[in-house]
Structures are given as structure tokens and as C-alpha cells.
Amino acid sequence: MSIQVSRMTEADIDGAIDTIQQAFANDPYNQWVYPDRSKISLTRNRVSLTLRCHWGIRHGLFHVARSPSNPTKILGCAMWMPPHPPSEPESWSLYLSYWSLWLSQIRMNLWYGRGGLSTTRYWIWKARQAEAQAELWTSPRGYYFCNIVTVLPGAQGQGVGRALMEEVLGMADKEGVGCYLESSRRVPNVAIYERFGFRLVKEMECKEEGV
């Protein structure tokens, strides 16, 4: 199948969220951070992802994939953060955008609630993530960080994920900048990512005390 990858636009957001919600429904991280499945709100999750997508269109490298034969259907999406040299301060526009996103999420929580999210487990994961990145992100040039790459279940195995990955990996290779990602599923994800040149360098144990 011929796959076309392009930067995400606002018109692509709903289709991108469809791929994320369907592909990550049974993801181990999703299952762990939303332990009470009866309280999950896909509406709240869609609002949260919409906020993130609007932010990423302006500040990240958010891409969508589609087939030229059916250009209205989003087959997959990838959310990357561009590299940032740790020695350089963040721009004011980026700094303010983080605060704006945070305030929007606060308003969302006040309106929709937590939607079954375990805040305790969420912050355990954020702490382990911060520790891993502090240990592993040693390049003075920063890293391209793949936050999400996902493919609509019915389109898996057709080269969609590869096209999305290669869009940014090609940029990184040309610039000589490293790439980083995290996965909540060892099988089959680790083997798949190794084909792109990644290697497993650390396991993050997210464990809630008493559970």
C-alpha cells in the first residue's frame, strides 16, 4: 500500500484521535493508569487528546498517515517532540504554551472529572520517566522524542507505522541527532523498534506501593 505522511492539521485531529483510542484500548500503560475500567470516559480522553494535538501542531512534530486512495481516512499518527539542547533556555512562546496547556487541562478536569485516571499511578510513571530521561539524555544536542506512534488496527501490517517512523528518523539522520522513545509493551514492540535502529537501554518499573 502506498502511504502518504503529512504534518497534522486541525482537520486531521478527530481521525488521529480515533486511531489512538482504538490502538491503545488494551495497551498495558492504559490498563495500569486507568485501573477502574468502568469509569473510563472516552469523551474526556478525546478532549484531552484534542488539547494535546492543538499544542503539537504548533510546537511539536505531529504527523498523520493516509492512503492516497482514501485521503479522508487517517490510518495512523505519530507525535514527536523536536530536539532541544539542554544548555539552551526554552523560548518564551514554548514556556507560555506549557502553562496554557496545563490550565486547559485543569479546566477539563473540573468539567469532566478524572475519567477513571489514577493520579497516583500517573505521577509514578512521570517520576520514572523523568529519572530515565535524566540518566539517558546525555547528548548536548537533545533528542527527537517519539511520544506516540500508532496505527488503526485494521491498517496494521501495511507499512503505515514504518512510513510514520521514517518521516522523522530521516530528519534525525540528516542532522546527526539521536532519537528516543518509550514503550509499555516489550512484545512485539521492542523487536519492531530495533529494526529502525533503536535498542533497549533501560527498563522503567512503575509500581504502586501496596499493590
PDB file of C-alpha atoms in Angstrom, residues 4 7 9 20 36 39 42 62 65 84 89 114-115 118 123 128-129 133 137 145 150-151 156-157 168 170 190 201:
ATOM      1  CA  GLN A   4       1.229   9.415   2.380  1.00  0.00           C
ATOM      2  CA  ARG A   7       2.040  17.209   9.137  1.00  0.00           C
ATOM      3  CA  THR A   9      -3.652  19.860  10.691  1.00  0.00           C
ATOM      4  CA  ILE A  20      -5.077   6.455  19.240  1.00  0.00           C
ATOM      5  CA  ASP A  36     -11.209   1.062  37.069  1.00  0.00           C
ATOM      6  CA  LYS A  39     -15.031   4.873  34.916  1.00  0.00           C
ATOM      7  CA  LEU A  42     -13.698   8.358  26.025  1.00  0.00           C
ATOM      8  CA  PHE A  62       2.800  15.657  14.746  1.00  0.00           C
ATOM      9  CA  ALA A  65      -0.673   8.854   7.543  1.00  0.00           C
ATOM     10  CA  HIS A  84      16.154  20.829  22.432  1.00  0.00           C
ATOM     11  CA  PRO A  89      16.700  28.041  27.593  1.00  0.00           C
ATOM     12  CA  ARG A 114     -10.624  12.333  36.038  1.00  0.00           C
ATOM     13  CA  GLY A 115     -12.393   9.761  33.889  1.00  0.00           C
ATOM     14  CA  SER A 118      -5.338   7.034  38.831  1.00  0.00           C
ATOM     15  CA  TRP A 123       2.701  10.549  38.805  1.00  0.00           C
ATOM     16  CA  ARG A 128      10.144   7.097  36.414  1.00  0.00           C
ATOM     17  CA  GLN A 129      10.082   8.798  33.020  1.00  0.00           C
ATOM     18  CA  GLN A 133      15.452  10.783  30.666  1.00  0.00           C
ATOM     19  CA  TRP A 137      19.590  12.042  27.619  1.00  0.00           C
ATOM     20  CA  PHE A 145      11.389  12.098  21.280  1.00  0.00           C
ATOM     21  CA  THR A 150       0.019   4.345  16.437  1.00  0.00           C
ATOM     22  CA  VAL A 151      -1.809   2.685  13.579  1.00  0.00           C
ATOM     23  CA  GLN A 156      -1.618  -2.635  10.743  1.00  0.00           C
ATOM     24  CA  GLY A 157       0.941  -4.609   8.761  1.00  0.00           C
ATOM     25  CA  VAL A 168      11.246  11.839  11.455  1.00  0.00           C
ATOM     26  CA  GLY A 170      15.165  10.575   8.158  1.00  0.00           C
ATOM     27  CA  VAL A 190      10.960  -3.873  21.142  1.00  0.00           C
ATOM     28  CA  VAL A 201      18.760   0.602  27.236  1.00  0.00           C
TER      29      VAL A 201
END
